[in-house]
Amino acid sequence: MSNWESNIRKVIPYTPGEQPDAKDMIKLNTNENPYPPSPKVTALLKSLDSDELRLYPDPKVQVLVDALAKRYEVKPSQVFVGVGSDDVLAMCYLTFFNSGKPILFPDITYSFYDVWANLYNIPFKDLPLDENLCIVKEDYYQDNGGVIFPNPNAPTGVETSLADIEDIVAHNPDVICIVDEAYIDFGCESAIPLIEKYDNLIVVQTFSKSRSMAGSRIGFAIGNERLIKYLNDVKYSFNSYTIDRVSMKLGAAAVEDEAYFQETNKKIIATRERTKERLEALGFEMPDSKSNFLFISHPKINAKKLLAALRERNIYVRYFDKPRIDNMLRVTIGTDEQMDCFLAFIKEYMEKENIC
Ligand code: PMP
């Protein structure tokens, strides 16, 4: 028997949301946007030819970097692009969390954070959210190897104010603070303006939610030039050609269509508030959400049982079997029509189970 087993890196992987292919399903489980990408993206997609596949892409992703720099009013040297924000965040961990001290993040948060920490052997501490599912900023004043949290948080949807974010960044001048703004466009204020004041801050966003392009896998980080250079050095030591040619071009077209972006985000926010109101009328409880999902529970409903019943009707939502949140469901905001079907099923379920 050889001993190679003991030399292998063993990890417990992140479990991504299910991607079922059922006909007529209502898919509210992975926070995709129910609306298509900008019509300008679709038109461009139709005009592309097979040379986009034959040639290597631009390792600098310049067209997309330039479009993002213009949109967010920073220099191109302050923008890093990766294959979804998962890739950007994984590169950030590898680049910035290298001190040997524990990094800090909330106990209820994006469940990839501890997976990357374990993958790279980075120690971490998860700090409990308070009873309202809010970040306690004073907890982040302790000695650490870096800080990461989403704003708004996921899967709660709860916003941390820009003042509290600034406070956390200001209290941690010797480490890098990452604000993961995957859902920022659904009603929160971005921390991007703070990068001028704090050289230890990096902000990460994605095209997967507010730009309806989860399938293209585009994420980006904005920070000061030094941080972006270090990030690029690590990227070029890992894989030079990350974003493919098609995604780069489509991504740039999406960024340039600001009007469509604003319009779809507004629609989702309106549907979210309407859905929240109706769920509350049925006795559901949830924190205020600034994202494209609601994190719901009902004092008389078993979340796992409801999850299974919804699934039988081809309605998919997300459940996390974790302490403190194991009786909650995360429901992505779809179209008004999809949410009406979801709500109609919930009403029917409650009647059947005699819950009032
Ligand atoms: N951050 C958070 C908080 C998320 O919920 C997600 C979506 N799973 C991501 C990052 C990654 O998104 P993507 O890789 O699609 O950009």
Short mmCIF file of C-alpha atoms and ligand atoms in Angstrom, two decimals:
data_model
loop_
_atom_site.label_atom_id
_atom_site.label_comp_id
_atom_site.label_asym_id
_atom_site.label_seq_id
_atom_site.Cartn_x
_atom_site.Cartn_y
_atom_site.Cartn_z
CA MET A 1 0.00 0.00 0.00
CA SER A 2 1.34 3.43 -0.90
CA ASN A 3 0.94 6.43 1.37
CA TRP A 4 -0.25 9.03 -1.10
CA GLU A 5 -3.55 9.52 0.76
CA SER A 6 -1.78 11.42 3.53
CA ASN A 7 -0.33 13.94 1.02
CA ILE A 8 -3.60 14.96 -0.50
CA ARG A 9 -5.33 18.27 0.16
CA LYS A 10 -8.73 17.26 1.46
CA VAL A 11 -11.52 19.79 1.49
CA ILE A 12 -15.22 19.92 2.23
CA PRO A 13 -16.49 21.74 -0.84
CA TYR A 14 -19.08 24.50 -1.11
CA THR A 15 -22.48 23.17 -2.16
CA PRO A 16 -23.83 25.33 -4.98
CA GLY A 17 -27.58 25.82 -5.41
CA GLU A 18 -29.28 23.19 -7.49
CA GLN A 19 -29.64 23.86 -11.24
CA PRO A 20 -32.61 21.66 -12.14
CA ASP A 21 -33.81 21.48 -15.70
CA ALA A 22 -37.49 20.85 -15.02
CA LYS A 23 -40.06 22.14 -17.49
CA ASP A 24 -42.28 24.96 -16.19
CA MET A 25 -40.32 25.30 -12.96
CA ILE A 26 -40.29 28.47 -10.90
CA LYS A 27 -36.66 28.85 -9.99
CA LEU A 28 -36.23 30.98 -6.90
CA ASN A 29 -33.22 29.16 -5.41
CA THR A 30 -30.00 30.78 -6.69
CA ASN A 31 -30.73 34.53 -6.84
CA GLU A 32 -30.60 34.74 -10.62
CA ASN A 33 -32.36 37.67 -12.24
CA PRO A 34 -35.73 36.72 -13.79
CA TYR A 35 -35.28 39.27 -16.58
CA PRO A 36 -32.99 38.72 -19.59
CA PRO A 37 -29.75 40.69 -19.97
CA SER A 38 -29.88 44.05 -21.78
CA PRO A 39 -31.24 43.78 -25.36
CA LYS A 40 -27.90 45.27 -26.43
CA VAL A 41 -26.16 42.20 -24.95
CA THR A 42 -28.52 39.85 -26.80
CA ALA A 43 -28.02 41.71 -30.11
CA LEU A 44 -24.23 41.58 -29.72
CA LEU A 45 -24.33 37.87 -28.84
CA LYS A 46 -26.14 37.13 -32.09
CA SER A 47 -23.53 39.02 -34.12
CA LEU A 48 -20.44 37.20 -32.76
CA ASP A 49 -18.64 34.56 -34.85
CA SER A 50 -16.52 31.48 -34.19
CA ASP A 51 -13.24 33.45 -34.05
CA GLU A 52 -14.33 34.32 -30.52
CA LEU A 53 -13.81 30.64 -29.72
CA ARG A 54 -10.70 30.02 -31.84
CA LEU A 55 -8.52 32.74 -30.31
CA TYR A 56 -7.24 33.14 -26.76
CA PRO A 57 -8.90 36.00 -24.89
CA ASP A 58 -7.14 39.21 -23.84
CA PRO A 59 -5.46 38.37 -20.49
CA LYS A 60 -5.95 41.99 -19.38
CA VAL A 61 -9.69 41.87 -20.20
CA GLN A 62 -9.13 45.47 -21.26
CA VAL A 63 -12.46 46.19 -22.97
CA LEU A 64 -14.40 45.20 -19.88
CA VAL A 65 -11.96 46.77 -17.42
CA ASP A 66 -12.25 50.07 -19.32
CA ALA A 67 -16.08 49.92 -19.37
CA LEU A 68 -16.17 49.28 -15.61
CA ALA A 69 -13.60 52.01 -14.87
CA LYS A 70 -15.75 54.51 -16.78
CA ARG A 71 -18.99 53.41 -15.08
CA TYR A 72 -17.55 53.48 -11.55
CA GLU A 73 -15.39 56.59 -12.14
CA VAL A 74 -12.05 54.98 -11.29
CA LYS A 75 -8.86 54.31 -13.29
CA PRO A 76 -8.61 51.06 -15.28
CA SER A 77 -5.64 50.17 -13.03
CA GLN A 78 -8.10 50.09 -10.11
CA VAL A 79 -10.27 47.34 -11.65
CA PHE A 80 -9.71 43.56 -11.53
CA VAL A 81 -11.99 41.18 -13.44
CA GLY A 82 -12.52 37.48 -12.72
CA VAL A 83 -14.71 34.50 -13.59
CA GLY A 84 -17.64 35.44 -11.38
CA SER A 85 -17.12 37.06 -8.01
CA ASP A 86 -16.39 33.60 -6.60
CA ASP A 87 -13.18 33.61 -8.63
CA VAL A 88 -12.42 37.22 -7.63
CA LEU A 89 -12.98 36.42 -3.94
CA ALA A 90 -10.88 33.24 -4.13
CA MET A 91 -8.04 35.31 -5.66
CA CYS A 92 -8.48 37.92 -2.91
CA TYR A 93 -8.15 35.25 -0.21
CA LEU A 94 -4.98 33.92 -1.83
CA THR A 95 -3.49 37.41 -2.26
CA PHE A 96 -4.54 39.29 0.86
CA PHE A 97 -5.11 36.80 3.69
CA ASN A 98 -1.55 35.67 4.16
CA SER A 99 -0.62 36.69 7.72
CA GLY A 100 -1.34 33.46 9.61
CA LYS A 101 -3.76 35.35 11.87
CA PRO A 102 -7.49 34.51 11.78
CA ILE A 103 -9.65 36.36 9.30
CA LEU A 104 -13.04 37.59 10.52
CA PHE A 105 -16.51 37.22 9.01
CA PRO A 106 -20.10 36.87 10.32
CA ASP A 107 -21.43 33.52 11.57
CA ILE A 108 -24.39 33.74 9.22
CA THR A 109 -23.05 34.71 5.82
CA TYR A 110 -22.06 33.48 2.37
CA SER A 111 -21.17 29.84 2.94
CA PHE A 112 -18.15 29.97 0.61
CA TYR A 113 -16.15 32.10 3.09
CA ASP A 114 -15.14 29.25 5.40
CA VAL A 115 -14.63 26.91 2.43
CA TRP A 116 -11.94 29.18 0.91
CA ALA A 117 -10.37 29.67 4.36
CA ASN A 118 -10.11 25.89 4.77
CA LEU A 119 -8.89 25.40 1.20
CA TYR A 120 -5.99 27.83 1.72
CA ASN A 121 -5.36 26.86 5.37
CA ILE A 122 -6.29 30.35 6.57
CA PRO A 123 -7.51 30.40 10.18
CA PHE A 124 -10.82 32.20 10.73
CA LYS A 125 -13.27 33.35 13.39
CA ASP A 126 -16.96 33.65 12.62
CA LEU A 127 -18.53 36.43 14.68
CA PRO A 128 -22.21 36.11 15.67
CA LEU A 129 -24.71 38.48 14.12
CA ASP A 130 -26.95 40.07 16.76
CA GLU A 131 -30.57 38.97 17.35
CA ASN A 132 -31.72 41.23 14.48
CA LEU A 133 -29.20 39.53 12.17
CA CYS A 134 -27.02 42.67 12.10
CA ILE A 135 -23.22 42.80 12.11
CA VAL A 136 -21.81 44.00 15.47
CA LYS A 137 -19.08 46.40 14.32
CA GLU A 138 -17.20 46.40 17.66
CA ASP A 139 -16.51 42.65 17.23
CA TYR A 140 -14.25 43.58 14.32
CA TYR A 141 -11.95 45.74 16.45
CA GLN A 142 -9.85 42.71 17.53
CA ASP A 143 -6.46 41.68 16.12
CA ASN A 144 -6.98 39.72 12.88
CA GLY A 145 -5.59 38.70 9.49
CA GLY A 146 -8.30 40.36 7.38
CA VAL A 147 -12.03 41.02 7.23
CA ILE A 148 -14.70 39.96 4.77
CA PHE A 149 -18.48 40.38 4.76
CA PRO A 150 -21.19 40.90 2.17
CA ASN A 151 -23.24 44.07 2.05
CA PRO A 152 -26.14 43.46 2.05
CA ASN A 153 -25.40 40.24 3.90
CA ALA A 154 -26.41 36.90 2.40
CA PRO A 155 -28.55 34.91 2.99
CA THR A 156 -30.20 37.49 5.29
CA GLY A 157 -30.45 40.46 2.89
CA VAL A 158 -29.66 42.78 5.81
CA GLU A 159 -27.79 46.02 5.08
CA THR A 160 -24.81 47.30 7.07
CA SER A 161 -24.72 51.11 6.95
CA LEU A 162 -21.86 52.79 5.11
CA ALA A 163 -20.93 54.51 8.39
CA ASP A 164 -20.51 51.13 10.12
CA ILE A 165 -18.52 49.77 7.17
CA GLU A 166 -16.22 52.79 7.30
CA ASP A 167 -15.83 52.27 11.04
CA ILE A 168 -14.77 48.63 10.54
CA VAL A 169 -12.32 49.54 7.75
CA ALA A 170 -10.89 52.43 9.80
CA HIS A 171 -10.34 50.13 12.81
CA ASN A 172 -8.36 47.66 10.67
CA PRO A 173 -5.68 49.73 8.89
CA ASP A 174 -3.11 46.90 8.91
CA VAL A 175 -5.22 44.28 7.13
CA ILE A 176 -7.29 44.13 3.97
CA CYS A 177 -11.08 44.47 4.32
CA ILE A 178 -13.19 42.98 1.54
CA VAL A 179 -16.78 44.15 1.09
CA ASP A 180 -18.64 41.63 -1.05
CA GLU A 181 -21.31 43.67 -2.84
CA ALA A 182 -22.95 40.85 -4.82
CA TYR A 183 -26.42 42.31 -4.13
CA ILE A 184 -25.56 46.01 -3.77
CA ASP A 185 -27.68 47.20 -6.70
CA PHE A 186 -30.98 46.25 -5.06
CA GLY A 187 -31.06 49.21 -2.69
CA CYS A 188 -27.80 49.54 -0.72
CA GLU A 189 -25.11 52.18 -0.86
CA SER A 190 -21.79 50.97 -2.33
CA ALA A 191 -18.51 51.35 -0.44
CA ILE A 192 -16.64 52.10 -3.69
CA PRO A 193 -16.29 55.85 -2.85
CA LEU A 194 -14.42 54.84 0.34
CA ILE A 195 -11.51 53.29 -1.61
CA GLU A 196 -10.05 56.79 -2.11
CA LYS A 197 -9.87 57.29 1.65
CA TYR A 198 -8.84 53.77 2.75
CA ASP A 199 -6.04 51.89 1.00
CA ASN A 200 -6.96 48.66 2.83
CA LEU A 201 -10.44 48.39 1.28
CA ILE A 202 -11.43 46.31 -1.73
CA VAL A 203 -14.98 46.09 -3.06
CA VAL A 204 -16.19 43.07 -5.05
CA GLN A 205 -19.27 42.97 -7.30
CA THR A 206 -20.82 40.58 -9.84
CA PHE A 207 -22.75 40.52 -13.11
CA SER A 208 -24.69 37.46 -11.91
CA LYS A 209 -27.56 39.25 -10.18
CA SER A 210 -28.30 42.85 -11.16
CA ARG A 211 -26.96 42.44 -14.71
CA SER A 212 -28.75 39.12 -15.40
CA MET A 213 -25.55 37.38 -16.53
CA ALA A 214 -24.94 34.53 -14.07
CA GLY A 215 -24.17 32.26 -17.02
CA SER A 216 -21.34 34.48 -18.27
CA ARG A 217 -19.43 34.26 -14.99
CA ILE A 218 -18.20 37.84 -14.59
CA GLY A 219 -17.13 39.40 -11.31
CA PHE A 220 -14.88 42.35 -10.51
CA ALA A 221 -13.02 44.09 -7.74
CA ILE A 222 -12.34 47.79 -7.32
CA GLY A 223 -9.60 49.09 -5.03
CA ASN A 224 -6.44 51.14 -5.07
CA GLU A 225 -3.81 50.47 -7.76
CA ARG A 226 -1.44 48.60 -5.42
CA LEU A 227 -4.09 46.13 -4.30
CA ILE A 228 -5.19 45.53 -7.89
CA LYS A 229 -1.58 44.98 -9.00
CA TYR A 230 -1.03 42.38 -6.25
CA LEU A 231 -4.27 40.70 -7.26
CA ASN A 232 -3.23 40.60 -10.92
CA ASP A 233 0.20 39.21 -10.00
CA VAL A 234 -1.51 36.28 -8.27
CA LYS A 235 -3.99 35.83 -11.13
CA TYR A 236 -1.13 35.67 -13.68
CA SER A 237 0.57 33.08 -11.46
CA PHE A 238 -2.55 30.95 -11.54
CA ASN A 239 -4.31 31.28 -14.92
CA SER A 240 -3.69 34.13 -17.38
CA TYR A 241 -6.72 33.61 -19.59
CA THR A 242 -9.71 33.72 -17.30
CA ILE A 243 -12.60 35.65 -18.86
CA ASP A 244 -13.48 34.31 -22.31
CA ARG A 245 -13.78 36.61 -25.32
CA VAL A 246 -17.57 36.36 -25.53
CA SER A 247 -18.13 37.20 -21.86
CA MET A 248 -15.73 40.12 -22.04
CA LYS A 249 -17.59 41.73 -24.94
CA LEU A 250 -21.05 40.99 -23.61
CA GLY A 251 -20.06 42.26 -20.17
CA ALA A 252 -18.89 45.58 -21.61
CA ALA A 253 -22.17 45.95 -23.53
CA ALA A 254 -24.13 45.29 -20.32
CA VAL A 255 -22.23 47.96 -18.39
CA GLU A 256 -22.89 50.48 -21.14
CA ASP A 257 -26.69 50.01 -20.93
CA GLU A 258 -27.29 51.91 -17.71
CA ALA A 259 -30.97 52.63 -18.43
CA TYR A 260 -31.89 48.94 -18.72
CA PHE A 261 -29.89 48.13 -15.58
CA GLN A 262 -31.75 50.78 -13.57
CA GLU A 263 -35.12 49.70 -14.95
CA THR A 264 -34.80 45.98 -14.09
CA ASN A 265 -33.38 46.71 -10.64
CA LYS A 266 -36.34 48.97 -9.92
CA LYS A 267 -38.77 46.24 -10.99
CA ILE A 268 -37.14 43.68 -8.70
CA ILE A 269 -37.18 46.06 -5.73
CA ALA A 270 -40.91 46.76 -6.30
CA THR A 271 -41.69 43.02 -6.55
CA ARG A 272 -39.65 42.34 -3.41
CA GLU A 273 -41.57 44.88 -1.35
CA ARG A 274 -44.91 43.65 -2.65
CA THR A 275 -43.99 40.01 -1.90
CA LYS A 276 -42.77 40.94 1.57
CA GLU A 277 -46.04 42.68 2.38
CA ARG A 278 -48.08 39.68 1.25
CA LEU A 279 -45.96 37.17 3.12
CA GLU A 280 -46.18 39.25 6.30
CA ALA A 281 -49.97 39.31 5.94
CA LEU A 282 -49.79 35.49 6.04
CA GLY A 283 -47.80 35.56 9.29
CA PHE A 284 -44.31 35.14 7.83
CA GLU A 285 -41.40 36.93 9.47
CA MET A 286 -38.31 38.27 7.71
CA PRO A 287 -35.71 40.97 8.10
CA ASP A 288 -35.83 44.00 5.77
CA SER A 289 -34.05 42.93 2.61
CA LYS A 290 -31.90 45.13 0.40
CA SER A 291 -31.17 42.24 -1.96
CA ASN A 292 -33.02 40.25 -4.62
CA PHE A 293 -34.23 37.67 -2.09
CA LEU A 294 -36.24 37.40 1.12
CA PHE A 295 -35.14 35.28 4.07
CA ILE A 296 -38.39 34.04 5.54
CA SER A 297 -39.70 31.99 8.44
CA HIS A 298 -43.13 31.29 9.94
CA PRO A 299 -43.67 30.44 13.62
CA LYS A 300 -46.10 27.65 12.66
CA ILE A 301 -44.37 26.26 9.57
CA ASN A 302 -41.52 23.78 9.35
CA ALA A 303 -39.21 25.21 6.67
CA LYS A 304 -37.91 21.84 5.52
CA LYS A 305 -41.43 20.52 5.05
CA LEU A 306 -42.48 23.61 3.10
CA LEU A 307 -39.31 23.33 0.98
CA ALA A 308 -40.27 19.77 0.03
CA ALA A 309 -43.89 20.73 -0.73
CA LEU A 310 -42.77 23.63 -2.93
CA ARG A 311 -40.40 21.36 -4.77
CA GLU A 312 -43.14 18.91 -5.56
CA ARG A 313 -44.87 21.79 -7.36
CA ASN A 314 -41.68 22.62 -9.27
CA ILE A 315 -41.04 25.72 -7.16
CA TYR A 316 -37.40 25.82 -6.04
CA VAL A 317 -36.18 27.90 -3.08
CA ARG A 318 -33.03 27.59 -0.94
CA TYR A 319 -32.66 26.02 2.50
CA PHE A 320 -29.52 26.06 4.69
CA ASP A 321 -29.23 23.32 7.30
CA LYS A 322 -27.18 25.47 9.68
CA PRO A 323 -27.52 26.59 13.30
CA ARG A 324 -29.77 29.65 13.84
CA ILE A 325 -31.20 29.56 10.31
CA ASP A 326 -32.47 25.98 10.00
CA ASN A 327 -36.12 27.03 9.98
CA MET A 328 -35.75 29.69 7.29
CA LEU A 329 -36.05 29.70 3.52
CA ARG A 330 -34.29 32.04 1.13
CA VAL A 331 -36.63 33.01 -1.68
CA THR A 332 -35.24 34.76 -4.76
CA ILE A 333 -37.41 37.55 -6.19
CA GLY A 334 -38.72 36.51 -9.59
CA THR A 335 -41.20 38.30 -11.84
CA ASP A 336 -44.53 39.48 -10.38
CA GLU A 337 -46.18 36.53 -12.09
CA GLN A 338 -43.75 34.00 -10.57
CA MET A 339 -44.18 35.52 -7.11
CA ASP A 340 -47.97 35.35 -7.50
CA CYS A 341 -47.69 31.59 -8.21
CA PHE A 342 -45.39 31.20 -5.21
CA LEU A 343 -47.78 33.11 -2.93
CA ALA A 344 -50.81 31.20 -4.24
CA PHE A 345 -49.08 27.93 -3.40
CA ILE A 346 -48.15 29.16 0.09
CA LYS A 347 -51.81 30.09 0.76
CA GLU A 348 -52.98 26.72 -0.49
CA TYR A 349 -50.38 24.95 1.68
CA MET A 350 -51.40 26.87 4.79
CA GLU A 351 -55.07 26.06 4.24
CA LYS A 352 -54.30 22.39 3.71
CA GLU A 353 -52.17 22.25 6.86
CA ASN A 354 -54.73 24.27 8.85
CA ILE A 355 -52.29 27.05 9.59
CA CYS A 356 -53.84 30.46 10.10
N1 PMP B 1 -21.03 36.64 -2.89
C1 PMP B 1 -22.23 36.35 -2.43
C2 PMP B 1 -22.66 36.94 -1.13
C3 PMP B 1 -23.09 35.51 -3.15
O1 PMP B 1 -24.31 35.19 -2.65
C4 PMP B 1 -22.67 34.99 -4.38
C5 PMP B 1 -23.62 34.11 -5.18
N2 PMP B 1 -23.58 32.78 -4.88
C6 PMP B 1 -21.39 35.29 -4.82
C7 PMP B 1 -20.59 36.14 -4.06
C8 PMP B 1 -20.82 34.71 -6.07
O2 PMP B 1 -21.47 35.09 -7.21
P1 PMP B 1 -20.84 34.92 -8.65
O3 PMP B 1 -19.65 33.99 -8.55
O4 PMP B 1 -21.92 34.39 -9.48
O5 PMP B 1 -20.41 36.30 -9.06
#
